[in-house]
PDB file of C-alpha atoms in Angstrom:
ATOM      1  CA  MET A   1     -71.162  17.457 -80.717  1.00 44.00           C
ATOM      2  CA  LEU A   2     -71.856  15.798 -77.373  1.00 51.00           C
ATOM      3  CA  GLY A   3     -69.547  12.828 -77.985  1.00 46.00           C
ATOM      4  CA  ARG A   4     -66.531  15.065 -78.294  1.00 47.00           C
ATOM      5  CA  ARG A   5     -67.559  17.186 -75.320  1.00 48.00           C
ATOM      6  CA  VAL A   6     -68.240  14.127 -73.162  1.00 48.00           C
ATOM      7  CA  ALA A   7     -64.845  12.715 -74.096  1.00 45.00           C
ATOM      8  CA  SER A   8     -63.240  15.804 -72.588  1.00 44.00           C
ATOM      9  CA  PHE A   9     -64.682  14.743 -69.213  1.00 47.00           C
ATOM     10  CA  PRO A  10     -63.549  11.113 -69.077  1.00 49.00           C
ATOM     11  CA  LEU A  11     -63.985  10.687 -65.323  1.00 55.00           C
ATOM     12  CA  ILE A  12     -67.050  11.904 -63.472  1.00 59.00           C
ATOM     13  CA  ALA A  13     -67.562  11.061 -59.792  1.00 57.00           C
ATOM     14  CA  ILE A  14     -71.184  11.045 -58.728  1.00 60.00           C
ATOM     15  CA  ALA A  15     -73.346   9.729 -55.924  1.00 56.00           C
ATOM     16  CA  LEU A  16     -76.567   7.810 -56.209  1.00 57.00           C
ATOM     17  CA  PHE A  17     -78.704   7.590 -53.100  1.00 49.00           C
ATOM     18  CA  GLY A  18     -81.426   5.165 -52.087  1.00 44.00           C
ATOM     19  CA  LEU A  19     -79.998   1.800 -53.048  1.00 47.00           C
ATOM     20  CA  SER A  20     -82.208  -1.186 -52.502  1.00 45.00           C
ATOM     21  CA  ALA A  21     -80.972  -2.442 -49.139  1.00 33.00           C
ATOM     22  CA  CYS A  22     -82.317  -5.936 -49.631  1.00 41.00           C
ATOM     23  CA  GLY A  23     -81.177  -6.248 -53.235  1.00 62.00           C
ATOM     24  CA  GLY A  24     -77.802  -4.579 -52.793  1.00 85.00           C
ATOM     25  CA  SER A  25     -77.870  -3.125 -56.291  1.00 89.00           C
ATOM     26  CA  ILE A  26     -78.432   0.062 -58.227  1.00 89.00           C
ATOM     27  CA  GLN A  27     -81.430  -0.537 -60.448  1.00 89.00           C
ATOM     28  CA  GLU A  28     -80.819  -0.294 -64.202  1.00 92.00           C
ATOM     29  CA  ASP A  29     -83.400   2.462 -64.827  1.00 92.00           C
ATOM     30  CA  SER A  30     -82.098   4.618 -61.966  1.00 89.00           C
ATOM     31  CA  LEU A  31     -78.507   4.099 -63.067  1.00 91.00           C
ATOM     32  CA  GLU A  32     -79.232   5.082 -66.673  1.00 93.00           C
ATOM     33  CA  GLU A  33     -81.173   8.177 -65.612  1.00 92.00           C
ATOM     34  CA  ASN A  34     -78.522   9.303 -63.133  1.00 89.00           C
ATOM     35  CA  VAL A  35     -75.650   8.781 -65.588  1.00 91.00           C
ATOM     36  CA  THR A  36     -77.582  10.703 -68.265  1.00 92.00           C
ATOM     37  CA  ASP A  37     -78.172  13.589 -65.835  1.00 90.00           C
ATOM     38  CA  GLN A  38     -74.514  13.727 -64.825  1.00 87.00           C
ATOM     39  CA  LEU A  39     -73.267  13.651 -68.419  1.00 88.00           C
ATOM     40  CA  GLU A  40     -75.639  16.496 -69.248  1.00 88.00           C
ATOM     41  CA  LYS A  41     -74.267  18.550 -66.354  1.00 85.00           C
ATOM     42  CA  MET A  42     -70.685  17.956 -67.442  1.00 83.00           C
ATOM     43  CA  ALA A  43     -71.122  18.346 -71.219  1.00 82.00           C
ATOM     44  CA  GLY A  44     -73.869  20.975 -71.227  1.00 85.00           C
ATOM     45  CA  GLN A  45     -75.996  18.852 -73.544  1.00 87.00           C
ATOM     46  CA  ARG A  46     -78.223  15.876 -72.761  1.00 91.00           C
ATOM     47  CA  PRO A  47     -77.309  12.538 -74.403  1.00 92.00           C
ATOM     48  CA  ASP A  48     -80.008  10.952 -76.538  1.00 94.00           C
ATOM     49  CA  GLU A  49     -79.795   7.804 -74.432  1.00 96.00           C
ATOM     50  CA  VAL A  50     -77.656   5.867 -71.971  1.00 96.00           C
ATOM     51  CA  ASP A  51     -78.184   2.110 -72.087  1.00 98.00           C
ATOM     52  CA  CYS A  52     -76.870  -0.280 -69.427  1.00 97.00           C
ATOM     53  CA  PRO A  53     -77.389  -4.054 -69.671  1.00 98.00           C
ATOM     54  CA  GLY A  54     -78.727  -4.515 -66.120  1.00 96.00           C
ATOM     55  CA  ASP A  55     -78.410  -3.569 -62.461  1.00 94.00           C
ATOM     56  CA  LEU A  56     -75.062  -2.612 -60.901  1.00 93.00           C
ATOM     57  CA  LYS A  57     -74.053  -4.456 -57.719  1.00 93.00           C
ATOM     58  CA  ALA A  58     -73.621  -2.101 -54.786  1.00 90.00           C
ATOM     59  CA  GLU A  59     -70.148  -3.383 -53.950  1.00 91.00           C
ATOM     60  CA  VAL A  60     -66.908  -1.415 -54.090  1.00 92.00           C
ATOM     61  CA  GLY A  61     -65.149  -2.255 -57.341  1.00 94.00           C
ATOM     62  CA  ALA A  62     -68.255  -3.547 -59.100  1.00 95.00           C
ATOM     63  CA  ASP A  63     -68.584  -2.147 -62.593  1.00 96.00           C
ATOM     64  CA  ILE A  64     -70.796  -2.264 -65.649  1.00 96.00           C
ATOM     65  CA  ARG A  65     -70.266  -1.353 -69.298  1.00 98.00           C
ATOM     66  CA  CYS A  66     -72.902   0.952 -70.761  1.00 97.00           C
ATOM     67  CA  LYS A  67     -73.419   2.764 -74.041  1.00 96.00           C
ATOM     68  CA  LEU A  68     -73.961   6.464 -74.572  1.00 93.00           C
ATOM     69  CA  TYR A  69     -75.849   7.564 -77.681  1.00 94.00           C
ATOM     70  CA  ALA A  70     -75.560  11.162 -78.850  1.00 90.00           C
ATOM     71  CA  GLY A  71     -75.830  12.828 -82.233  1.00 86.00           C
ATOM     72  CA  GLY A  72     -75.787   9.531 -84.088  1.00 90.00           C
ATOM     73  CA  GLU A  73     -72.667   8.344 -82.254  1.00 90.00           C
ATOM     74  CA  GLU A  74     -72.308   5.387 -79.903  1.00 93.00           C
ATOM     75  CA  ILE A  75     -69.706   5.771 -77.158  1.00 91.00           C
ATOM     76  CA  GLY A  76     -68.883   3.186 -74.508  1.00 93.00           C
ATOM     77  CA  LEU A  77     -68.586   4.034 -70.842  1.00 93.00           C
ATOM     78  CA  THR A  78     -67.863   2.198 -67.614  1.00 93.00           C
ATOM     79  CA  VAL A  79     -69.570   2.860 -64.286  1.00 92.00           C
ATOM     80  CA  THR A  80     -67.572   1.687 -61.241  1.00 91.00           C
ATOM     81  CA  VAL A  81     -68.724   1.716 -57.604  1.00 90.00           C
ATOM     82  CA  THR A  82     -66.139   3.545 -55.471  1.00 88.00           C
ATOM     83  CA  SER A  83     -67.807   3.402 -52.044  1.00 86.00           C
ATOM     84  CA  VAL A  84     -70.924   2.140 -50.294  1.00 86.00           C
ATOM     85  CA  ASP A  85     -72.225   3.493 -46.993  1.00 83.00           C
ATOM     86  CA  GLY A  86     -75.485   1.880 -45.912  1.00 81.00           C
ATOM     87  CA  THR A  87     -77.958   2.580 -48.713  1.00 79.00           C
ATOM     88  CA  ASP A  88     -75.779   5.264 -50.349  1.00 81.00           C
ATOM     89  CA  ALA A  89     -73.316   4.483 -53.114  1.00 83.00           C
ATOM     90  CA  LYS A  90     -70.811   6.604 -54.971  1.00 85.00           C
ATOM     91  CA  TYR A  91     -69.526   5.684 -58.382  1.00 87.00           C
ATOM     92  CA  GLU A  92     -67.390   6.979 -61.230  1.00 88.00           C
ATOM     93  CA  ILE A  93     -68.263   7.249 -64.899  1.00 89.00           C
ATOM     94  CA  GLN A  94     -65.367   6.649 -67.301  1.00 88.00           C
ATOM     95  CA  VAL A  95     -66.249   7.619 -70.874  1.00 89.00           C
ATOM     96  CA  ASP A  96     -64.205   5.843 -73.546  1.00 88.00           C
ATOM     97  CA  GLU A  97     -61.723   8.006 -75.414  1.00 80.00           C
ATOM     98  CA  ARG A  98     -62.612   8.701 -79.018  1.00 65.00           C
TER      99      ARG A  98
END
């Protein structure tokens, strides 16, 4: 089951490129899609859905709580910005332990 496999990869460092320079945030749709893609790469199975409540500020230390849905399970996760360089941001995904 994906939830158990995702839990074995609690910290995933990824980069998202092309931040909105004027808005200074990672757009919700882009964030959800990128997190879903990264979880699929790590777990070998695509989550049914990743849902975040809004945009993520492109500031080091900014974070957002999201939900991962897979196989009928709901698992929380936190996305935290670790660095910002111009319009490029890197962030970590911390999946809650089950």
